[in-house]
Tab-separated table of C-alpha atoms and ligand atoms in Angstrom:
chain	number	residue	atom	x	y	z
A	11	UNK	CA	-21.644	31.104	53.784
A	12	UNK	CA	-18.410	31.808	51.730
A	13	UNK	CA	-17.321	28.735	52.656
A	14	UNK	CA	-20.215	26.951	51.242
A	15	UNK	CA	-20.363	29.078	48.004
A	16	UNK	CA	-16.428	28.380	47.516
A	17	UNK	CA	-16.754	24.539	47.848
A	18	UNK	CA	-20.065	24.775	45.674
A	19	UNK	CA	-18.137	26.783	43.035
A	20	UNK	CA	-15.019	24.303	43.351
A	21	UNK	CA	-17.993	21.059	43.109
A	22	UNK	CA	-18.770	23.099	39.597
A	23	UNK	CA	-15.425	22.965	38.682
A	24	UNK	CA	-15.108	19.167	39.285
A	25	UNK	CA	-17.876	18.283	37.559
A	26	UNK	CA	-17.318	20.428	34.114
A	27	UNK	CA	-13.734	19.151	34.158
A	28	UNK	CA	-15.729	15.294	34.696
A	29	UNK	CA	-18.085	16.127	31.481
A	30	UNK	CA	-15.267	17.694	29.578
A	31	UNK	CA	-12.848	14.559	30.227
A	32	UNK	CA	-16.131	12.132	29.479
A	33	UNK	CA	-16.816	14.553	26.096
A	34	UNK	CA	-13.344	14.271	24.845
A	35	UNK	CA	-13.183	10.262	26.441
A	36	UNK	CA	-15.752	9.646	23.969
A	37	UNK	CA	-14.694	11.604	20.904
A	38	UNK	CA	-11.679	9.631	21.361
A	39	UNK	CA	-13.090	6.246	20.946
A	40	UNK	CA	-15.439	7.112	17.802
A	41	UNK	CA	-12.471	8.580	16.403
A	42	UNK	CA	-10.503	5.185	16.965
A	43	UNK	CA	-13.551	3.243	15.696
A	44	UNK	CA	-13.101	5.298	12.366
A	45	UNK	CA	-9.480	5.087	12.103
A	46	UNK	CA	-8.458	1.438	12.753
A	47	UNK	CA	-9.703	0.057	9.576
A	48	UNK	CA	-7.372	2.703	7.628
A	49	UNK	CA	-4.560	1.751	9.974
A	50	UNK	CA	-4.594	-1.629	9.794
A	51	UNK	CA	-5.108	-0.905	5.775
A	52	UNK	CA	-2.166	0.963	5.951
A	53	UNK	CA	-0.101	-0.957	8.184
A	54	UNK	CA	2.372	-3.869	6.754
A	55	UNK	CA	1.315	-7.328	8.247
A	56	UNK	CA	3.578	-8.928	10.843
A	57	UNK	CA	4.863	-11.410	8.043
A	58	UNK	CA	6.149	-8.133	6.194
A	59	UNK	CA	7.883	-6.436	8.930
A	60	UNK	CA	9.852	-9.863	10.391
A	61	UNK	CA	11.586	-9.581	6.814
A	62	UNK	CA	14.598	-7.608	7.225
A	63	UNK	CA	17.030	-8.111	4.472
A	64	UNK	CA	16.247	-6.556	0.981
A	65	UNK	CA	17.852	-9.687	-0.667
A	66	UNK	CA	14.910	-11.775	-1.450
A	67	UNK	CA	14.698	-15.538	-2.829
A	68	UNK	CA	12.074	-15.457	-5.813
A	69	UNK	CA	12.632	-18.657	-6.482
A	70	UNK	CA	9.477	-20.023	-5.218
A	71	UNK	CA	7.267	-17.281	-6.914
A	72	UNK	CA	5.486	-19.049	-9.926
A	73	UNK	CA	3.804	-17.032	-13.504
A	74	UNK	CA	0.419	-15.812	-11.599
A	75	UNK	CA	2.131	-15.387	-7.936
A	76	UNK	CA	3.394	-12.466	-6.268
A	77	UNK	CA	4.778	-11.680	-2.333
A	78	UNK	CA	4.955	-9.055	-0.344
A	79	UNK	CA	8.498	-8.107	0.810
A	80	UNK	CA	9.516	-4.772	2.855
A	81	UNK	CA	11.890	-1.957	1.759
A	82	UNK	CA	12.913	0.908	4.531
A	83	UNK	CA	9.833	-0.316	6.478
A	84	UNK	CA	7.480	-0.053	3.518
A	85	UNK	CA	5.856	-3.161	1.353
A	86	UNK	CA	7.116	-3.659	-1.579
A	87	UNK	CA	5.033	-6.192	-4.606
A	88	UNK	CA	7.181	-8.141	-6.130
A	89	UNK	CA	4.787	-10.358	-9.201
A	90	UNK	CA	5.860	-13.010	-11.093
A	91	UNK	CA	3.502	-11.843	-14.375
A	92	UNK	CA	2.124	-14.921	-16.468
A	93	UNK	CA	2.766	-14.736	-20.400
A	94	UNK	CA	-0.658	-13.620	-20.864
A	95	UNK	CA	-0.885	-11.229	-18.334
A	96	UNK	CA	2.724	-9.405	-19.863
A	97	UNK	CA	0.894	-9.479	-23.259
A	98	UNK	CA	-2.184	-7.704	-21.822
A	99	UNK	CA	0.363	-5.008	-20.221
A	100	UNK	CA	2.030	-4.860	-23.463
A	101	UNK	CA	-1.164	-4.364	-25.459
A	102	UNK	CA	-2.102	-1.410	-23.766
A	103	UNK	CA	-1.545	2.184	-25.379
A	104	UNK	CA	1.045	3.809	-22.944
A	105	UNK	CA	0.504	7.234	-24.424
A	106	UNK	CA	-3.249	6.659	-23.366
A	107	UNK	CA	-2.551	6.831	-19.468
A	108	UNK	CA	-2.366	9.066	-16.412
A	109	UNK	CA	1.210	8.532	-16.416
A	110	UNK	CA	2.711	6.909	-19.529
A	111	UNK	CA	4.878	3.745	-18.753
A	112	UNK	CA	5.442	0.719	-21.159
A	113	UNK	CA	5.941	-2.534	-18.865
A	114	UNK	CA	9.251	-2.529	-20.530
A	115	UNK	CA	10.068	0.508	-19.014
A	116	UNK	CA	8.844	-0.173	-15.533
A	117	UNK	CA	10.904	-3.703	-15.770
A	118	UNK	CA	14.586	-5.105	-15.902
A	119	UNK	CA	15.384	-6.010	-19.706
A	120	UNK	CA	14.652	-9.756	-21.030
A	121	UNK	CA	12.900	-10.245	-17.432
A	122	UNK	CA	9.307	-8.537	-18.041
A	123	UNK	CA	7.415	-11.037	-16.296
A	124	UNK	CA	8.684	-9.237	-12.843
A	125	UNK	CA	7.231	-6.382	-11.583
A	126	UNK	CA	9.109	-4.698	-8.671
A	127	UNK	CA	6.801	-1.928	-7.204
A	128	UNK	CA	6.415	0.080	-3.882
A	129	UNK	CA	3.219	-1.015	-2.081
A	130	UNK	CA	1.869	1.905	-1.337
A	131	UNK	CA	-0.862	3.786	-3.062
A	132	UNK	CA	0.423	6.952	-4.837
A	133	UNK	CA	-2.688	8.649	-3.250
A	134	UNK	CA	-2.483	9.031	0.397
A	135	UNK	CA	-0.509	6.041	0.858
A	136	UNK	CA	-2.283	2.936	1.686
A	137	UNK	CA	-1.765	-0.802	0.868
A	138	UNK	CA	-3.513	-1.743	-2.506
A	139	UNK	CA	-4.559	-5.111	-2.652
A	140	UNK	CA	-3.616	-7.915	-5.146
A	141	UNK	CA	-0.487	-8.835	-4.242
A	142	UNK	CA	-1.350	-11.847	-2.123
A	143	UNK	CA	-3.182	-14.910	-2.429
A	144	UNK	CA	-7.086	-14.266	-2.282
A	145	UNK	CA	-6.500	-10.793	-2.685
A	146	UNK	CA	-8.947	-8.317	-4.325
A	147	UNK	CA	-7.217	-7.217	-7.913
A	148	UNK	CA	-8.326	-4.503	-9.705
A	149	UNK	CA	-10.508	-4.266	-12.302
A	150	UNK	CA	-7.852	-3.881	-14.760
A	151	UNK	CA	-6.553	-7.380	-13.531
A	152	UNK	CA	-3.732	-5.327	-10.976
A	153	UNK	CA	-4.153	-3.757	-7.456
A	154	UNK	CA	-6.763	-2.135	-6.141
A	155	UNK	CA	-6.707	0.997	-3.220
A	156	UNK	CA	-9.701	-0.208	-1.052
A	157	UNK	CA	-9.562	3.214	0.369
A	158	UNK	CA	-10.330	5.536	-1.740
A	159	UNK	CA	-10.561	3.248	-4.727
A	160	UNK	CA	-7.729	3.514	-7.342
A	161	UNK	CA	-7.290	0.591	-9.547
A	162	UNK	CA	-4.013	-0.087	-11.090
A	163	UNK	CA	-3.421	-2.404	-14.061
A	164	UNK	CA	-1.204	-5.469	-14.375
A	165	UNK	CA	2.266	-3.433	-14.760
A	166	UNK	CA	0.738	-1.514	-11.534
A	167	UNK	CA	0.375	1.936	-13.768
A	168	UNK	CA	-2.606	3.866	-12.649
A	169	UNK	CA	-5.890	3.508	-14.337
A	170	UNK	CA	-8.697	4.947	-12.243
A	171	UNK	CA	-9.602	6.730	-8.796
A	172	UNK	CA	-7.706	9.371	-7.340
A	173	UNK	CA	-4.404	8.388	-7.337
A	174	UNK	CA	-2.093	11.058	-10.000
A	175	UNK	CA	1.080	8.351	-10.124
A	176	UNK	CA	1.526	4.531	-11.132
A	177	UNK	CA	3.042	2.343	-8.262
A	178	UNK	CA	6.573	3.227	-7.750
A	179	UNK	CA	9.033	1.118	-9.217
A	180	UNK	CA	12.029	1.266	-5.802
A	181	UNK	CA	15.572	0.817	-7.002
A	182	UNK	CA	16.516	-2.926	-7.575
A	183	UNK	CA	18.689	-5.445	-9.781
A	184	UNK	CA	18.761	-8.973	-9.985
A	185	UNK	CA	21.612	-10.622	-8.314
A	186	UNK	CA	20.969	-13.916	-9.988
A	187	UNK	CA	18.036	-15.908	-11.504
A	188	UNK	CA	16.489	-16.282	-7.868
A	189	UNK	CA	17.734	-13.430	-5.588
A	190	UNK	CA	16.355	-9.647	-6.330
A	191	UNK	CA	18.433	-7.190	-4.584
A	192	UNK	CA	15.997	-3.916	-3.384
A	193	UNK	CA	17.340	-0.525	-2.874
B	13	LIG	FE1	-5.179	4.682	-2.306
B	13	LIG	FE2	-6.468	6.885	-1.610
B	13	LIG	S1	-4.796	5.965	-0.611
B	13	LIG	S2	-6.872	5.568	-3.266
C-alpha cells in the first residue's frame, strides 16, 4: 500500500509540475503577444542595420525627404528640411519649449535645412515615426512616438507627450556637400 501511495504522490507531482509548465507556457505567449508590437517599434529595420559605415551620401535626399541611417547600432534621422518647413522651425519661440533649442542651434551653420538627430524617443526609447516615406509625422509637422505618444516638431524638439528631451542631435560634420560624417 506504500507503494501505491508513493507512486500516487509522485503522479501528483507530475501533474502540478504539467499545470505549472502549461500556466507559465501560456503566460509566456500573452506576454509575447503584448510585446512584439513594441519590439518591432523599437527595433531598426533590416535596411538600417545592413548600413555599416557612418559616412553617408546625402546626395540623393531632396527639400521634404529624409533617411534613416544607423549610428553604434541605433537609427539615426537625417532630413533634408524644405525652405518653408526651416521658416516654421525658425518661427517658433524657443524660450516657449520643454527644452529650449533654436534650429540654428540644433544644426551645422549656413546648412539649416539638415537635421541630424538620434532616432530614438527621449522617453523610453522607441522609433518615432516621420522619417520615412509614408510615415506618420507629428502634429507639429515632425516625428511622432506611436508608443506612448510624444510629438516632436520639425527641428525634432519636443512638443507634447511624455518625453522630457528633444531628439538628440549625435556628433557629426559634413565632409563635403554630399557626405555627412556621424560620430
Ligand atoms: Fe516615445 Fe514613450 S518611448 S513616447
Amino acid at each position: 500500500a506504500s507503494i501505491d501511495t508513493s507512486a500516487q504522490a509522485e503522479e501528483g507531482v507530475r501533474r502540478r509540475d504539467f499545470i505549472n509548465i502549461a500556466a507559465v507556457s501560456f503566460a509566456g505567449v500573452g506576454g509575447a503577444a503584448v510585446l512584439v508590437p513594441l519590439v518591432s517599434q523599437m527595433a531598426p529595420s533590416a535596411d538600417v542595420l545592413a548600413q555599416s559605415s557612418t559616412e553617408i551620401d546625402i546626395s540623393a535626399i531632396q527639400p521634404g525627404q529624409a533617411i534613416k541611417a544607423v549610428f553604434r547600432k541605433q537609427p539615426v534621422f537625417i532630413r533634408n528640411l524644405t525652405p518653408e518647413e526651416v521658416s516654421a522651425a525658425d518661427k517658433v519661440d524657443a524660450s516657449s519649449l520643454r527644452d529650449p533649442q533654436t534650429l540654428e542651434e540644433r544644426t551645422k551653420e549656413g546648412k539649416t535645412n539638415w537635421l541630424i538627430t538620434m532616432g530614438v524617443c527621449t522617453h523610453l526609447g522607441c522609433v518615432p515615426l516621420g522619417a520615412g516615406e509614408g510615415e506618420v509625422k507629428g502634429e507639429f509637422g515632425g516625428y511622432f512616438c506611436p508608443c506612448h505618444g510624444s510629438h516632436y516638431d520639425t527641428a525634432a524638439r519636443i512638443r507634447k507627450g511624455p518625453a522630457p528631451k528633444n531628439l538628440e542631435v549625435p556628433e557629426y560634420a559634413f565632409i563635403s556637400d554630399t557626405v555627412v560624417k556621424i560620430g
